[in-house]
């Protein structure tokens, strides 16, 4: 059985601050809802009924613990292990967070759920848990992402969710998130905003981190069991940063374990962003000198986001985590290579982490395989065909 | 006491002329929008106006120049409506100083709740969801008047005046210092709304509809503002 969520929350995090990042930059209308959410969250964490309900769902509905698979043919020179979040129900790590938040939303008495989605994985996870518990579900999705991730749109609709196309601005995750927040402002009394990444106003970054930390906790136990030692490095992809923050949470205190976050080169908030405010939090963001938010560019819809969770910004500043870029071409090559050598089709997002696992100095590595790649076949095959 | 009429305009090349028309039509105060790429508090009309303004190059410096130009043409108080992302990039103190020297009499930040950055003096906003404690704090720290957000939602015209305004205004009257003016905004678009809101509050703020009318030019805006003026003056 999975162990309970880590309850370790620092005093600064308790106020939503990560080395000056984070906070609550939202209209006053939402503040009482954020306070209600925070109070409900603290009460839930202290309640064994919440913990055991969540653990039961994670195990018997979600399929946890997920396996740790050694990828021997992918990279024979190294010992690379894959944390198989692609085998979690719905095909990505997003379900960990969606299950936790839906149990929380029910405790708060909310009947309606709104969410944003980029690649569609969070939207599918949210639609899934809403179907499971019989709650109304509205998912905002940019029309560009709806085109790139058509199978996920169909899955959400089949699950009973209403997918609302977002046609403004960049028509991707950034605009979908803004629209979901605007919906929440409008329907705040009946609605829970089920955010999909460790971004947004306090307490969302903390909630998502704690709910995703099951990835790192399991990985640490599993690698110790398999190798009798900790890995030299842990690698995960970073869009908003939820699979990586959950993975890193298991290893932050192990100083000898190097941590690498991998960003899409065209959406590298941590690599080339500046301090700015987006979606209710102060963090590192692709923005211009006036604070206007810039467009991100990535082949992977899940990484196509100009911001990143505030805790990642603090981890970059402290040097505990090193953030590396990965180009579309490198990610596609890793996508193809894992598929051909291991019989595992990875999500394009996770392929960014796989690409860097091949060329870092360390040789005993755990990579978070955050999701499966079925959703990406159209996009990946078209791109690979073009490059052939 | 005369009820006040506040008109919101988005910064742009035409805005000084529009502001002059609004003042002629009887606006007592002009709120000047500084466009932001991701405005969480705004509905579709102001969002589109912001997109247009940004595509015309209305960045923070250009908006401050626009403010100064309006100051040269009208006598009424001017208040920048500016998202915290722009303040973060420009620097809070520097912005306050530069806005004041361009002629602003206060600033309004729609996404900075009352308990964050208390050192930044600004017009505070309260909403129907605000607790009494937060209304008291906002009323005690606001700069000149208190902004009552009439509804839970984003900016933009509605068919009816929000029924939440009366309750919010009553709570705010009870919790605020006795002389503090309360102005109501969000969702007010017709002269009938304006009159009804002015019977409850000390002033009314009209944004999205003013932006739409302003697209037809200054003369249309002047007439629209006059019609609001008459309704506000007719309020008891």
XYZ file of C-alpha atoms in Angstrom:
624
model
C 0.000 0.000 0.000
C 1.224 3.517 -0.676
C 2.261 5.530 2.342
C 0.388 8.703 3.344
C 1.243 12.031 1.653
C 4.273 13.738 3.153
C 3.015 16.290 5.609
C 6.271 18.187 5.861
C 5.408 21.781 4.996
C 7.838 24.547 5.911
C 6.585 27.690 7.690
C 7.315 29.800 4.591
C 5.435 27.345 2.405
C 2.586 27.516 4.901
C 2.276 31.166 3.834
C 2.709 30.295 0.179
C 6.212 31.688 -0.180
C 9.187 29.968 -1.769
C 12.197 32.257 -1.467
C 10.142 35.284 -2.503
C 8.208 33.410 -5.195
C 4.580 32.342 -4.974
C 1.937 34.367 -3.144
C -1.580 35.317 -4.154
C -1.935 37.797 -7.001
C -5.625 37.376 -7.728
C -8.769 39.512 -7.558
C -10.210 39.949 -4.073
C -13.263 37.848 -5.046
C -11.113 34.697 -4.886
C -9.356 35.328 -1.592
C -12.080 33.921 0.660
C -12.225 30.810 -1.566
C -8.453 30.364 -1.333
C -8.658 30.694 2.437
C -11.501 28.176 2.589
C -9.435 25.838 0.415
C -6.366 26.243 2.590
C -8.312 25.588 5.786
C -9.994 22.546 4.223
C -6.652 21.267 2.965
C -4.948 21.549 6.350
C -7.875 19.779 7.991
C -7.780 17.021 5.352
C -4.056 16.436 5.810
C -4.591 16.021 9.519
C -7.497 13.624 9.002
C -6.694 9.924 8.735
C -10.010 9.330 6.947
C -8.884 11.612 4.124
C -5.497 9.920 3.907
C -6.955 6.429 3.858
C -9.697 7.319 1.348
C -7.065 8.798 -0.952
C -4.695 5.879 -0.534
C -7.458 3.400 -1.260
C -8.322 5.274 -4.455
C -4.692 5.582 -5.518
C -4.162 1.849 -5.048
C -7.400 0.246 -6.207
C -8.663 2.795 -8.718
C -5.400 4.380 -9.899
C -3.145 1.337 -9.842
C -0.444 2.494 -7.441
C 2.309 1.779 -6.778
C 3.502 2.122 -10.354
C 6.501 -0.009 -11.368
C 10.103 1.045 -11.744
C 11.347 -0.410 -15.042
C 14.990 -0.678 -16.032
C 15.545 0.540 -19.607
C 18.477 -1.651 -20.611
C 18.287 -1.454 -24.399
C 17.463 2.274 -24.390
C 20.895 3.024 -22.974
C 23.120 -0.041 -22.415
C 26.010 2.049 -21.039
C 23.984 3.310 -18.080
C 21.556 1.983 -15.538
C 18.443 3.998 -16.301
C 15.214 3.274 -14.441
C 11.842 4.591 -15.528
C 9.198 5.516 -12.976
C 6.147 4.295 -14.835
C 3.516 6.991 -14.297
C 2.412 6.103 -17.833
C 0.892 2.965 -16.296
C -1.251 4.910 -13.859
C -4.979 4.926 -14.748
C -5.642 7.476 -17.542
C -2.011 7.210 -18.637
C -0.223 9.960 -16.781
C 0.794 11.230 -13.344
C -2.021 13.787 -13.446
C -4.420 11.346 -11.766
C -2.492 11.538 -8.450
C -3.418 15.193 -8.157
C -6.923 14.907 -9.589
C -7.887 12.159 -7.119
C -6.550 14.109 -4.162
C -8.284 17.325 -5.164
C -11.610 15.659 -5.937
C -11.701 14.097 -2.466
C -10.868 17.539 -1.064
C -13.531 19.263 -3.193
C -16.158 16.833 -1.943
C -15.154 17.582 1.647
C -15.644 21.282 0.838
C -19.131 20.545 -0.515
C -18.401 21.673 -4.092
C -20.627 20.245 -6.833
C -18.895 21.599 -9.901
C -15.309 21.303 -11.083
C -13.443 23.523 -13.541
C -9.998 22.741 -14.895
C -7.601 23.784 -17.606
C -5.689 21.425 -19.821
C -2.813 21.646 -22.266
C -1.877 18.172 -23.489
C -5.263 16.977 -22.320
C -3.874 14.594 -19.699
C -4.980 16.747 -16.788
C -8.323 17.322 -18.470
C -8.789 13.570 -18.883
C -7.770 12.901 -15.273
C -10.215 15.558 -14.073
C -13.052 14.297 -16.288
C -12.321 10.792 -15.022
C -12.546 11.615 -11.323
C -15.670 13.734 -11.947
C -17.286 10.739 -13.657
C -16.221 8.511 -10.775
C -17.834 10.833 -8.198
C -20.702 12.242 -10.269
C -19.633 15.902 -10.294
C -20.177 18.417 -13.111
C -16.982 19.042 -15.042
C -15.942 21.872 -17.356
C -12.495 21.779 -18.958
C -10.998 24.784 -20.746
C -8.649 23.953 -23.605
C -6.976 26.110 -26.244
C -8.177 25.391 -29.773
C -4.578 24.824 -30.911
C -4.203 22.143 -28.228
C -7.594 20.637 -29.151
C -6.213 20.143 -32.645
C -2.932 18.641 -31.403
C -4.554 16.368 -28.813
C -7.799 15.331 -30.455
C -8.050 11.846 -28.857
C -7.966 13.421 -25.402
C -10.758 15.828 -26.319
C -12.872 12.847 -27.333
C -12.032 10.986 -24.125
C -13.068 13.949 -21.970
C -16.349 14.287 -23.827
C -17.040 10.579 -23.537
C -16.409 10.838 -19.789
C -19.139 13.457 -19.594
C -17.062 16.620 -19.336
C -17.834 19.769 -21.272
C -14.705 20.875 -23.156
C -14.830 24.625 -23.723
C -12.586 25.805 -26.553
C -10.446 28.858 -25.766
C -9.892 30.968 -28.844
C -8.187 34.005 -27.399
C -4.485 34.851 -27.470
C -2.097 31.944 -27.935
C -4.960 29.400 -27.834
C -2.876 27.118 -25.601
C -2.479 26.252 -21.913
C -1.762 29.824 -20.796
C -5.111 31.103 -22.085
C -6.966 27.991 -20.950
C -5.673 28.564 -17.413
C -6.783 32.212 -17.447
C -10.233 31.202 -18.630
C -10.554 28.515 -15.954
C -9.625 31.084 -13.296
C -12.204 33.540 -14.709
C -14.849 30.812 -14.557
C -13.861 30.161 -10.951
C -14.157 33.872 -10.100
C -17.659 33.821 -11.553
C -18.863 30.582 -9.930
C -16.693 30.552 -6.853
C -19.377 29.564 -4.384
C -20.318 26.283 -6.070
C -17.125 25.431 -7.887
C -13.723 23.973 -7.106
C -10.905 24.902 -9.453
C -8.947 21.706 -9.963
C -5.631 23.119 -11.117
C -3.356 20.659 -12.886
C 0.107 21.835 -12.002
C 2.080 23.278 -9.093
C 1.303 26.815 -10.256
C -1.365 29.366 -9.354
C -2.074 31.202 -6.104
C -1.308 29.756 -2.679
C -2.176 27.054 -1.561
C -2.265 25.374 -4.997
C 1.506 24.897 -5.477
C 1.677 23.184 -2.085
C -1.420 21.013 -2.652
C -0.169 19.753 -6.002
C 3.348 19.155 -4.676
C 2.085 17.109 -1.736
C -0.338 15.093 -3.888
C 2.346 14.336 -6.497
C 5.047 13.524 -3.954
C 3.865 9.905 -4.022
C 5.958 9.599 -7.224
C 9.210 10.488 -5.476
C 8.409 8.527 -2.335
C 7.744 5.323 -4.238
C 10.717 5.833 -6.544
C 13.081 6.216 -3.611
C 11.854 3.030 -1.950
C 11.929 1.101 -5.218
C 15.432 2.095 -6.271
C 16.764 1.300 -2.797
C 15.178 -2.109 -3.068
C 16.502 -2.755 -6.571
C 19.975 -1.259 -6.393
C 20.574 -1.124 -2.661
C 21.551 2.507 -3.032
C 20.208 5.908 -4.039
C 20.483 6.974 -7.683
C 23.195 9.381 -8.786
C 20.625 11.499 -10.558
C 16.878 11.938 -10.877
C 15.475 13.519 -14.031
C 11.981 14.790 -14.835
C 10.438 17.109 -17.408
C 9.133 20.524 -16.362
C 6.215 22.387 -17.886
C 4.283 23.849 -14.976
C 6.334 21.336 -13.021
C 4.003 18.904 -11.244
C 5.543 15.507 -12.072
C 9.023 16.872 -11.418
C 8.144 18.546 -8.109
C 6.514 15.297 -6.969
C 9.528 13.266 -8.087
C 12.060 15.663 -6.551
C 10.124 15.769 -3.268
C 11.351 12.221 -2.593
C 15.018 13.145 -3.010
C 15.415 16.795 -1.948
C 16.943 15.810 1.375
C 19.409 13.376 -0.224
C 22.233 15.806 -0.983
C 24.179 13.197 -2.962
C 21.368 12.777 -5.508
C 21.619 15.248 -8.381
C 18.271 16.573 -9.537
C 17.647 17.684 -13.122
C 14.526 19.327 -14.471
C 14.221 19.369 -18.252
C 12.350 22.155 -20.006
C 11.326 22.484 -23.631
C 13.923 24.800 -25.189
C 11.159 27.066 -26.484
C 9.385 27.222 -23.141
C 12.308 27.441 -20.719
C 10.910 29.684 -17.955
C 13.659 28.584 -15.582
C 16.419 28.783 -18.173
C 15.587 32.090 -19.801
C 12.599 33.581 -17.968
C 12.469 36.555 -15.650
C 10.589 37.290 -12.439
C 7.009 38.084 -13.346
C 3.432 37.460 -12.251
C 1.265 34.948 -14.076
C -1.886 33.125 -13.001
C -1.830 34.417 -9.468
C 1.776 33.762 -8.506
C 5.159 35.419 -8.716
C 7.594 33.087 -10.429
C 9.993 32.790 -13.340
C 8.101 33.419 -16.535
C 8.779 34.018 -20.206
C 7.943 37.704 -20.151
C 9.253 40.923 -21.642
C 10.765 43.814 -19.715
C 7.315 45.346 -19.175
C 5.979 42.187 -17.526
C 3.853 41.202 -20.534
C 3.751 37.420 -20.886
C 5.448 35.972 -23.958
C 4.439 32.971 -26.054
C 6.018 29.613 -25.341
C 6.808 27.145 -28.147
C 7.028 23.403 -27.827
C 6.061 20.357 -29.843
C 4.687 19.050 -26.570
C 1.432 20.694 -25.513
C 2.066 19.833 -21.872
C 5.301 21.831 -21.771
C 3.982 24.700 -23.882
C 3.543 27.061 -20.935
C 5.431 30.306 -20.275
C 5.409 29.989 -16.478
C 6.520 27.440 -13.901
C 5.671 26.591 -10.294
C 7.171 28.986 -7.730
C 8.932 26.203 -5.825
C 10.931 25.339 -8.963
C 12.044 28.965 -9.201
C 13.305 28.774 -5.618
C 15.004 25.412 -6.265
C 16.780 26.901 -9.249
C 17.991 29.888 -7.220
C 19.237 27.669 -4.400
C 21.071 25.456 -6.893
C 19.490 22.265 -5.519
C 17.971 21.455 -8.895
C 19.652 22.079 -12.219
C 17.323 22.927 -15.092
C 18.324 21.964 -18.627
C 16.734 22.674 -22.011
C 15.790 20.082 -24.620
C 14.859 20.840 -28.232
C 11.854 19.416 -30.089
C 14.206 17.317 -32.246
C 16.014 15.829 -29.257
C 12.708 14.958 -27.617
C 11.421 13.323 -30.810
C 14.600 11.257 -31.122
C 14.232 10.030 -27.535
C 10.530 9.319 -28.154
C 11.405 7.099 -31.100
C 14.347 5.474 -29.344
C 12.420 4.410 -26.234
C 9.598 3.091 -28.397
C 11.940 1.014 -30.567
C 14.284 -0.242 -27.808
C 11.918 -0.854 -24.909
C 8.454 -1.201 -26.398
C 7.242 1.771 -24.362
C 5.729 4.754 -26.168
C 6.442 7.743 -23.949
C 4.593 11.054 -23.883
C 6.434 13.791 -25.767
C 6.692 15.632 -22.442
C 8.510 12.738 -20.770
C 10.685 12.332 -23.882
C 12.418 15.583 -22.930
C 13.600 13.999 -19.677
C 14.635 10.822 -21.527
C 16.777 12.818 -23.958
C 18.790 14.408 -21.148
C 19.149 11.072 -19.322
C 21.219 9.881 -22.297
C 23.799 12.646 -22.018
C 24.187 13.585 -18.352
C 27.418 12.456 -16.642
C 25.710 10.200 -14.115
C 25.087 6.553 -14.894
C 22.586 5.366 -12.266
C 19.526 7.423 -13.050
C 15.799 7.431 -12.290
C 13.684 9.169 -14.939
C 10.067 10.065 -14.393
C 8.145 8.642 -17.315
C 5.283 10.979 -16.563
C 2.858 9.737 -19.225
C 2.257 7.518 -22.191
C 2.506 8.732 -25.761
C -0.656 7.450 -27.449
C -2.071 10.979 -27.393
C 0.993 12.219 -29.294
C 0.993 9.768 -32.198
C -0.462 12.149 -34.796
C 1.883 14.964 -33.898
C 4.971 12.769 -33.462
C 4.449 10.745 -36.642
C 3.875 13.886 -38.674
C 7.032 15.476 -37.275
C 9.132 12.336 -37.638
C 7.887 11.939 -41.227
C 8.854 15.514 -41.994
C 12.311 14.967 -40.566
C 12.916 11.603 -42.284
C -24.087 64.820 -1.892
C -23.463 64.571 -5.617
C -23.078 61.054 -6.850
C -19.887 60.470 -8.816
C -19.500 59.005 -12.285
C -16.303 57.170 -13.174
C -15.506 56.189 -16.773
C -12.922 53.539 -17.662
C -10.915 53.926 -20.867
C -8.079 51.798 -22.221
C -4.790 53.567 -22.956
C -4.236 54.239 -26.635
C -3.467 56.897 -29.228
C -7.086 58.098 -29.337
C -7.558 58.044 -25.591
C -6.707 61.696 -24.756
C -9.449 62.840 -27.110
C -11.854 60.246 -25.717
C -11.035 61.296 -22.165
C -11.797 64.920 -23.034
C -15.155 63.818 -24.472
C -15.925 61.764 -21.358
C -15.130 64.751 -19.144
C -17.335 66.990 -21.299
C -20.106 64.438 -20.985
C -19.873 64.720 -17.208
C -17.383 62.103 -15.971
C -16.040 63.011 -12.529
C -13.046 60.693 -12.730
C -11.317 58.681 -15.412
C -9.844 55.263 -14.803
C -7.121 54.582 -17.330
C -6.495 50.939 -18.206
C -2.876 49.840 -18.649
C -3.165 46.771 -20.903
C -1.828 43.422 -19.681
C -1.535 40.225 -21.724
C -3.286 38.015 -19.122
C -5.870 40.115 -17.266
C -7.646 37.737 -14.850
C -10.260 40.236 -13.682
C -11.440 41.230 -17.139
C -14.216 40.000 -19.375
C -14.074 39.846 -23.177
C -14.555 43.542 -24.039
C -11.725 44.900 -21.911
C -9.570 41.895 -22.823
C -9.947 42.645 -26.513
C -9.280 46.334 -25.881
C -6.096 45.352 -24.047
C -4.982 43.101 -26.913
C -5.512 45.955 -29.375
C -3.667 48.422 -27.152
C -0.718 46.058 -26.780
C -0.562 45.509 -30.519
C -0.362 49.315 -30.881
C 2.621 49.305 -28.539
C 0.896 50.611 -25.399
C 3.474 49.372 -22.913
C 3.854 50.888 -19.448
C 5.915 53.901 -20.576
C 3.558 54.710 -23.444
C 0.593 54.451 -21.041
C 2.258 56.903 -18.648
C 2.752 59.293 -21.586
C -0.905 58.833 -22.480
C -1.790 59.662 -18.864
C 0.275 62.860 -18.994
C -1.345 63.874 -22.253
C -4.830 63.361 -20.766
C -3.763 65.382 -17.719
C -2.983 68.256 -20.081
C -6.505 68.163 -21.500
C -8.894 67.470 -18.623
C -9.279 68.607 -15.020
C -10.864 65.504 -13.476
C -8.845 63.071 -11.334
C -7.111 60.271 -13.230
C -6.520 56.779 -11.850
C -4.390 54.124 -13.605
C -5.918 50.628 -13.486
C -2.833 48.449 -13.580
C -2.187 44.721 -13.019
C 0.452 43.685 -10.513
C 2.569 42.065 -13.256
C 3.240 45.506 -14.721
C 4.087 46.947 -11.304
C 6.432 44.022 -10.636
C 8.337 44.743 -13.845
C 8.364 48.536 -13.477
C 8.976 48.658 -9.719
C 6.257 49.651 -7.267
C 7.875 52.847 -5.974
C 9.008 53.951 -9.382
C 5.525 53.418 -10.771
C 3.830 55.390 -8.010
C 6.273 58.271 -8.491
C 6.031 58.307 -12.288
C 2.238 57.964 -12.295
C 1.952 60.845 -9.831
C 4.200 63.079 -11.890
C 2.185 62.187 -15.012
C -0.915 63.423 -13.183
C -2.478 60.386 -11.493
C -4.285 61.032 -8.234
C -4.270 57.386 -7.091
C -3.782 53.896 -8.523
C -5.954 50.789 -8.675
C -4.522 47.249 -8.839
C -7.220 44.641 -9.528
C -5.127 41.583 -8.623
C -3.416 42.719 -5.456
C -5.509 41.682 -2.432
C -5.659 44.102 0.480
C -3.235 42.146 2.673
C -0.421 41.908 0.133
C 2.036 44.753 -0.379
C 0.403 46.962 2.296
C 3.104 49.585 1.679
C 1.662 50.286 -1.774
C -1.021 52.936 -1.309
C -3.919 52.290 -3.654
C -7.671 52.249 -4.052
C -8.739 48.943 -2.518
C -11.409 46.661 -3.961
C -13.890 44.543 -2.036
C -16.230 41.892 -3.430
C -19.461 40.222 -2.324
C -17.343 37.295 -1.119
C -15.125 39.488 1.094
C -15.307 38.812 4.809
C -16.152 41.650 7.218
C -12.590 41.592 8.452
C -11.217 42.143 4.957
C -13.739 44.903 4.176
C -12.700 46.676 7.387
C -9.016 46.411 6.446
C -9.645 47.579 2.872
C -11.732 50.521 4.069
C -9.089 51.525 6.580
C -6.231 51.465 4.062
C -7.851 52.567 0.804
C -6.761 55.720 -0.975
C -9.721 58.102 -1.107
C -12.625 55.791 -1.887
C -13.496 52.112 -1.772
C -14.256 50.105 -4.924
C -17.257 47.800 -4.474
C -17.094 44.952 -6.998
C -20.823 44.421 -7.504
C -20.664 40.752 -8.454
C -18.603 37.584 -8.372
C -17.201 37.599 -11.872
C -15.139 39.509 -14.384
C -15.724 42.934 -15.889
C -18.352 43.287 -18.581
C -21.930 44.315 -19.258
C -24.744 42.317 -17.648
C -28.447 42.499 -18.341
C -29.274 43.464 -14.764
C -27.543 45.202 -11.906
C -26.137 42.616 -9.510
C -28.380 41.892 -6.561
C -25.253 41.386 -4.458
C -24.447 45.114 -4.515
C -27.012 46.165 -1.916
C -25.756 43.696 0.684
C -22.129 44.527 0.027
C -22.792 48.284 0.240
C -24.662 47.849 3.502
C -21.827 45.858 5.038
C -19.240 48.339 3.775
C -21.192 51.320 5.209
C -21.260 49.598 8.546
C -17.569 48.658 8.524
C -15.962 51.694 6.837
C -15.114 55.053 8.395
C -18.246 57.262 8.191
C -17.138 59.638 5.429
C -15.494 57.096 3.133
C -17.077 57.191 -0.340
C -18.123 53.837 -1.819
C -18.119 53.479 -5.625
C -19.712 50.513 -7.356
C -18.283 48.909 -10.496
C -18.415 45.726 -12.679
C -21.459 44.917 -14.782
C -22.900 48.456 -14.882
C -23.665 49.435 -18.468
C -27.009 51.206 -18.944
C -28.272 54.516 -17.521
C -30.857 52.460 -15.580
C -28.117 50.367 -13.955
C -26.159 53.531 -13.218
C -29.110 55.163 -11.528
C -29.949 52.084 -9.485
C -26.316 51.676 -8.406
C -26.044 55.382 -7.570
C -29.006 55.041 -5.218
C -27.002 52.489 -3.275
C -23.424 53.767 -3.606
C -21.728 57.171 -3.720
C -20.426 56.648 -7.217
C -20.637 54.295 -10.182
C -17.923 52.996 -12.476
C -18.655 52.127 -16.104
C -16.022 50.264 -18.113
C -16.799 47.693 -20.790
C -19.773 49.533 -22.279
C -17.809 52.804 -22.362
C -15.015 51.001 -24.244
C -17.513 49.699 -26.800
C -19.129 53.102 -27.295
C -15.707 54.762 -27.554
C -15.041 52.621 -30.636
C -17.629 54.821 -32.409
C -15.668 57.963 -31.588
C -15.530 60.788 -29.040
C -18.897 62.345 -29.898
C -20.732 59.049 -29.303
C -18.852 58.615 -26.042
C -19.719 62.157 -24.901
C -23.412 61.498 -25.522
C -23.323 58.144 -23.759
C -21.539 59.646 -20.738
C -24.106 62.502 -20.632
C -26.906 59.948 -20.500
C -25.174 58.211 -17.589
C -24.621 61.589 -15.935
C -28.314 62.429 -16.061
C -29.267 59.063 -14.573
C -26.701 59.315 -11.815
C -27.867 62.852 -10.972
C -31.473 61.641 -10.844
C -30.580 59.095 -8.172
C -31.914 59.815 -4.720
